[in-house]
Tab-separated table of C-alpha atoms in Angstrom:
chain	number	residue	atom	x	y	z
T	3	UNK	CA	11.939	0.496	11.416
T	4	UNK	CA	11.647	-0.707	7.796
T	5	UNK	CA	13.074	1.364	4.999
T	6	UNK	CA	12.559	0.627	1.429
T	7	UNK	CA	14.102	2.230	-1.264
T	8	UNK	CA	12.627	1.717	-4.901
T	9	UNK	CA	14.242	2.365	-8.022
T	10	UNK	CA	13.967	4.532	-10.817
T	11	UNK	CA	11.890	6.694	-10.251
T	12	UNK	CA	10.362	6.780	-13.650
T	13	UNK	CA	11.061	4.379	-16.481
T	14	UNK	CA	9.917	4.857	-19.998
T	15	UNK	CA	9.944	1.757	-22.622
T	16	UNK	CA	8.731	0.996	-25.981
T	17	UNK	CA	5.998	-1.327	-26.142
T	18	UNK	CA	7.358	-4.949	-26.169
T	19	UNK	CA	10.506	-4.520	-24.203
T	20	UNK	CA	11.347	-5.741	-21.328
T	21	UNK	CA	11.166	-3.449	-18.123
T	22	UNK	CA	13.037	-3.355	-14.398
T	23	UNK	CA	12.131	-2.118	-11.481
T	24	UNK	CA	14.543	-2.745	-7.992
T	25	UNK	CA	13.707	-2.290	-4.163
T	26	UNK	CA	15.809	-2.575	-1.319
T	27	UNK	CA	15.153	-3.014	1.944
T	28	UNK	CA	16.551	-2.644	5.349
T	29	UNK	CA	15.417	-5.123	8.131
T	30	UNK	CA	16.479	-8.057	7.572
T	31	UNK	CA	13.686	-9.732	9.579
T	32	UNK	CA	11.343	-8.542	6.603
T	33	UNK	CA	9.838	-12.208	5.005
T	34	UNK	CA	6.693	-11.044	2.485
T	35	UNK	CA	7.368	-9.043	-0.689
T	36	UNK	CA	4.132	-7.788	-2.526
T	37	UNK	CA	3.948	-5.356	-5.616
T	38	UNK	CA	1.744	-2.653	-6.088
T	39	UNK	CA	0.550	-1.439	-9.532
T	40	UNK	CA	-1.698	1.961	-9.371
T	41	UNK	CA	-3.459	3.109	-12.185
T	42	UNK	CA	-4.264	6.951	-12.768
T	43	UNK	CA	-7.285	7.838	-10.438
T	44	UNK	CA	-7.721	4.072	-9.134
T	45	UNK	CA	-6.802	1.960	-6.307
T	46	UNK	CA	-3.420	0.179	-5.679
T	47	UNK	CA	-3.914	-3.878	-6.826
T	48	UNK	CA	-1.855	-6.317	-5.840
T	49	UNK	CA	0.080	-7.872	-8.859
T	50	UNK	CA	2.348	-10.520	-7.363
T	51	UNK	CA	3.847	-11.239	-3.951
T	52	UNK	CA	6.959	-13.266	-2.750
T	53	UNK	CA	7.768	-14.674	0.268
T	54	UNK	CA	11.692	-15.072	2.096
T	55	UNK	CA	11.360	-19.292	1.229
T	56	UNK	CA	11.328	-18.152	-2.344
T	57	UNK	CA	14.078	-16.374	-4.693
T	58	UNK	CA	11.809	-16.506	-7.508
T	59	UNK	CA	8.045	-16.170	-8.498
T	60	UNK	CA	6.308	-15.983	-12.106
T	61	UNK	CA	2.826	-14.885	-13.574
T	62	UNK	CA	2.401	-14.559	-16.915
T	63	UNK	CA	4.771	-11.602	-17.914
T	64	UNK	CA	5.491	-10.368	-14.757
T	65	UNK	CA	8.363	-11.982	-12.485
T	66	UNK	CA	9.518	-11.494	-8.967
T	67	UNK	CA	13.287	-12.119	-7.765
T	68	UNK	CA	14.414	-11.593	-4.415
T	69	UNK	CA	18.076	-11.797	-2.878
T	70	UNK	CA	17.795	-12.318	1.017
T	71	UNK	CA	21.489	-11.998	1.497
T	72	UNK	CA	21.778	-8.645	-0.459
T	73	UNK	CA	18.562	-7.361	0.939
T	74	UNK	CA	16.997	-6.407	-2.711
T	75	UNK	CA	14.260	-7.735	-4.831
T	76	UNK	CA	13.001	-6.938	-8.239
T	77	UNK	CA	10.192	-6.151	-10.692
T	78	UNK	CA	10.502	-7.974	-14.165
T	79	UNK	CA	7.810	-7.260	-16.665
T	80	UNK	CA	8.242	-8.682	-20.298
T	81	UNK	CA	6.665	-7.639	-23.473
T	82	UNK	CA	5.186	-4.471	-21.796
T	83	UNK	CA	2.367	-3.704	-23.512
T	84	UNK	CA	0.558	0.122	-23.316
T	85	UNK	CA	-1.855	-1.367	-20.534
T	86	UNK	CA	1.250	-2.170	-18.391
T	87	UNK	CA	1.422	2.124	-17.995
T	88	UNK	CA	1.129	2.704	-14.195
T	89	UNK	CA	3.535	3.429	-11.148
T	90	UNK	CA	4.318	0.391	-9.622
T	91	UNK	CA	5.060	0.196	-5.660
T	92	UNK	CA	7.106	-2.208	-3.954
T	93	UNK	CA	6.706	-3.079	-0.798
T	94	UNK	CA	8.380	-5.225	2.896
T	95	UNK	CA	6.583	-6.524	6.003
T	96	UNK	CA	8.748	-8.189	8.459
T	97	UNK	CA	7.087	-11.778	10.013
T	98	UNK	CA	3.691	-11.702	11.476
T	99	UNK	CA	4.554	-12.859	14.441
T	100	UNK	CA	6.583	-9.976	15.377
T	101	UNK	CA	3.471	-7.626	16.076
T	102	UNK	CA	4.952	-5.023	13.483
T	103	UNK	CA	2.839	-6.032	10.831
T	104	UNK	CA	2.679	-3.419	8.539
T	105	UNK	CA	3.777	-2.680	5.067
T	106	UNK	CA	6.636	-0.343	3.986
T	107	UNK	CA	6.091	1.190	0.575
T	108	UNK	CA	8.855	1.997	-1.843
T	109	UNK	CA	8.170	5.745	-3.192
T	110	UNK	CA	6.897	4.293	-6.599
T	111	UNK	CA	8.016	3.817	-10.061
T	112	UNK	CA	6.457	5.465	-12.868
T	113	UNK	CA	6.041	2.959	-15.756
T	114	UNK	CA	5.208	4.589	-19.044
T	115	UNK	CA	4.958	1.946	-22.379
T	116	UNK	CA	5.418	4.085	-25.542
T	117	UNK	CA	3.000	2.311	-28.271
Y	29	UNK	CA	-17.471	-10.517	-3.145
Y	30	UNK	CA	-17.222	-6.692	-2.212
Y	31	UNK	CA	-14.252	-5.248	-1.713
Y	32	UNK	CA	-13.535	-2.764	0.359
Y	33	UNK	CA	-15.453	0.097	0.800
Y	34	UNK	CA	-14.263	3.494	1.627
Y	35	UNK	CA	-16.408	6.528	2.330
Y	36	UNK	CA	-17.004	9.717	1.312
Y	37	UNK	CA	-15.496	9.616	-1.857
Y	38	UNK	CA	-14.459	12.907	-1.838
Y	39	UNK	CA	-14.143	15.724	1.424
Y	40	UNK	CA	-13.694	19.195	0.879
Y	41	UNK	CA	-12.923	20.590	4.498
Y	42	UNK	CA	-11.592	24.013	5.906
Y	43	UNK	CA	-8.634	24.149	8.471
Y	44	UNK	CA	-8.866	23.818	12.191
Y	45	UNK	CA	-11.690	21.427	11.347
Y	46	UNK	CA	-11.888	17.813	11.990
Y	47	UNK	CA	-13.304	15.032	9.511
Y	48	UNK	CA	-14.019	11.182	10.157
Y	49	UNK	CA	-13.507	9.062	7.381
Y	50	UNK	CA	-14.739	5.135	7.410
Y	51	UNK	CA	-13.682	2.010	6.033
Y	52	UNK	CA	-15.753	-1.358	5.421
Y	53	UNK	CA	-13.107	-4.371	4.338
Y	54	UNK	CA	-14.069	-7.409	2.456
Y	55	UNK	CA	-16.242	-9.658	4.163
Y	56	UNK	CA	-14.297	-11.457	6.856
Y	57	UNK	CA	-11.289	-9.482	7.044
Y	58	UNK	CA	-9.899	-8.466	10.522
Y	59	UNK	CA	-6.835	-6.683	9.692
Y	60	UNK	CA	-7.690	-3.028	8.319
Y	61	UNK	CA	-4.682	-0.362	7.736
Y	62	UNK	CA	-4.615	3.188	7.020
Y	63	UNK	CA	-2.086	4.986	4.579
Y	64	UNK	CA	-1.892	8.315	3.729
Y	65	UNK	CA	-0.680	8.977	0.324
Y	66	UNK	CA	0.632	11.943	-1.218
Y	67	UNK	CA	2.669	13.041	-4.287
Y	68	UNK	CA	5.813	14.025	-2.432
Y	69	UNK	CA	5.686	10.947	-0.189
Y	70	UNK	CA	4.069	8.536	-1.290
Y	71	UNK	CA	2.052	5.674	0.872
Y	72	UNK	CA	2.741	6.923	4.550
Y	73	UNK	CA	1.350	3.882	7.111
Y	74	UNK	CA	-0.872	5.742	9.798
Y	75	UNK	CA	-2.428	2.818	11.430
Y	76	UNK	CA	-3.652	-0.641	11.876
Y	77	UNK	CA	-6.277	-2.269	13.520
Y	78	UNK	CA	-7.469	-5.596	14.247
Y	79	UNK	CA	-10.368	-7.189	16.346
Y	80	UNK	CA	-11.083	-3.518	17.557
Y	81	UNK	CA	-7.432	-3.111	18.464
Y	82	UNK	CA	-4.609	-1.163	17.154
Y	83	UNK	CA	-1.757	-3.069	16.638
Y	84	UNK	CA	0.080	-0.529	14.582
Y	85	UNK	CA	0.646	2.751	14.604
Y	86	UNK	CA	3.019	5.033	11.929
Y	87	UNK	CA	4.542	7.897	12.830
Y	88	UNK	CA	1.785	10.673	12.862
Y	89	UNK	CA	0.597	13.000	15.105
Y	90	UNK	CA	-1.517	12.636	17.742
Y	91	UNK	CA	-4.381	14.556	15.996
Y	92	UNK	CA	-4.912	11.534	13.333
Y	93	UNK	CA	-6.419	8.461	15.365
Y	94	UNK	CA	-8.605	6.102	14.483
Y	95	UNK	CA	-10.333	3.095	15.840
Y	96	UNK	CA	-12.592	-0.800	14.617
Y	97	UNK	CA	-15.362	-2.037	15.660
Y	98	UNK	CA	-16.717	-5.305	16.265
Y	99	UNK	CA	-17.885	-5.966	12.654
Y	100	UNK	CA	-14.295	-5.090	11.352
Y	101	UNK	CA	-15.283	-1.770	9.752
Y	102	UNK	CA	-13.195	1.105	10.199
Y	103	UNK	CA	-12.879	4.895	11.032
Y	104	UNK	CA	-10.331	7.073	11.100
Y	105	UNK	CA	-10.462	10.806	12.230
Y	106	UNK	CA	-7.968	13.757	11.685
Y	107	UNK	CA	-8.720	17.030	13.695
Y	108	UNK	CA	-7.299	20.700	13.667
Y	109	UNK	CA	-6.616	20.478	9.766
Y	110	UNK	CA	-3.760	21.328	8.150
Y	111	UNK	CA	-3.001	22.541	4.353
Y	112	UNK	CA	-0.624	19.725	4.603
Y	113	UNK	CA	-3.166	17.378	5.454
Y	114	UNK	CA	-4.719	17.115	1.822
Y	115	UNK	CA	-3.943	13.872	0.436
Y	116	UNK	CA	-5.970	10.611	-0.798
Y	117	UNK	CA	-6.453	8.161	2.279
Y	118	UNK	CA	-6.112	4.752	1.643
Y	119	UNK	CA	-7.743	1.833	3.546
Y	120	UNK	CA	-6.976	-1.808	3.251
Y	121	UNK	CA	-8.016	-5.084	4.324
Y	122	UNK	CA	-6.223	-8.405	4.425
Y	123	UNK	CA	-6.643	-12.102	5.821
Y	124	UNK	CA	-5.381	-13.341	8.624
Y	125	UNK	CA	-2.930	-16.500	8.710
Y	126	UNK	CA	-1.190	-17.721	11.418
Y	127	UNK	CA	1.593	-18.774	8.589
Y	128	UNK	CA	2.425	-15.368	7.201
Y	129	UNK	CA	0.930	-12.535	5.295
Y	130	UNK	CA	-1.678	-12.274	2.524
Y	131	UNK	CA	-1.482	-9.233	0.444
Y	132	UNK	CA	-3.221	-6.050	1.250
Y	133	UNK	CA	-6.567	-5.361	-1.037
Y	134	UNK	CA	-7.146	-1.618	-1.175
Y	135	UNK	CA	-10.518	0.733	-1.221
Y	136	UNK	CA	-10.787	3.238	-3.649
Y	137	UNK	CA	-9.489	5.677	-0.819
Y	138	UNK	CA	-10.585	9.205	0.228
Y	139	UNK	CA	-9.630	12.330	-1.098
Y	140	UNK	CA	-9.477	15.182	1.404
Y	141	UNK	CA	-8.991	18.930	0.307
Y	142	UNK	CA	-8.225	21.145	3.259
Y	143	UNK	CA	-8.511	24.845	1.952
């Protein structure tokens, strides 16, 4: 099966740099992308997605890359701000079409933005 | 729109007994999945269902199961607890699309205490 593989583990920045986060993944079947961002005590949200068509996707501060041929994709937040504090999940699904449909989770990255 | 709905909240339970947690996704979503997460392993698939069938499964033992019923909603049910089996259970909906995957939109999960 899928095997995902997030790093660091923990990252600490000062507010207004830039901050990295990297997955890799094993099968290369996987096609769909999606980051996680879990707040203390609340629910993971989705906070930007990819698919295999794409190398590169962009909201606001936050940027996804993704290198098919090197299995790997990253996290790219910019001018973190103290609301950007949260551990941040990364996760692969292989094509829907294959019946294996679920999502592998990296083991999380926690994010800390020093004011 | 609601989002998903998980209930109870919170489960305080003793081992060797079983509890039955439920799930209600947003409001035409077919595709429900189960994670367990944990601080040591983070978000651990169990299971995932769609029209009333399980189309999924992690790698759990038998005595976690669950099963969907015709209105999409969700249960999932762990017996003989274990210590081990504390952890916050996450349930989350998503769209189907015959094109590829839309991303996963979480409840605010369970939080089981086995003592």
């Amino acid at each position: 099966g899928e095997n995902v593989e997030q790093h660091p583990s923990t990252l600490s920045v000062q507010e207004g740099d830039s901050a990295v986060i990297k997955c890799t993944y094993s099968d290369s079947a996987s096609n769909y992308f999606p980051w996680y961002k879990q707040e203390l005590g609340k629910r993971p949200q989705l906070i930007i997605d990819i698919r295999s068509n794409v190398g590169e996707k962009k909201d606001q501060r936050i940027a996804v890359t993704l290198n098919k041929t090197a299995k790997h994709f990253s996290l790219h937040i910019t001018e973190t701000q103290p609301e950007d504090s949260a551990v941040y999940f990364c996760a692969a699904s292989p094509p829907v079409d294959t019946g294996r449909r679920a999502l592998t989770f990296g083991s999380g990255t926690r994010l800390q933005v020093q004011p | 729109k609601a989002g998903v709905t998980q209930t109870p909240r919170y489960l305080i339970k003793t081992r060797g007994q079983q509890v039955t947690l439920s799930c209600s996704p947003i409001s035409g979503h077919r595709s429900v999945s189960w994670y367990q997460q944990t601080p040591g392993q983070g978000l651990q698939f169990l299971f995932e269902y769609f029209s009333e069938t399980q189309r999924n499964k992690g790698n759990f033992p038998g005595r976690f199961s669950g099963r969907q019923f015709s209105n999409s909603r969700s249960e999932m049910n762990v017996s003989t607890l274990e210590l081990g089996d504390s952890a916050l259970y996450l349930c989350a909906s998503s769209l189907e699309s015959p094109g590829g995957h839309y991303g996963y939109t979480f409840g605010s999960g369970t939080r089981l205490t086995v003592v």
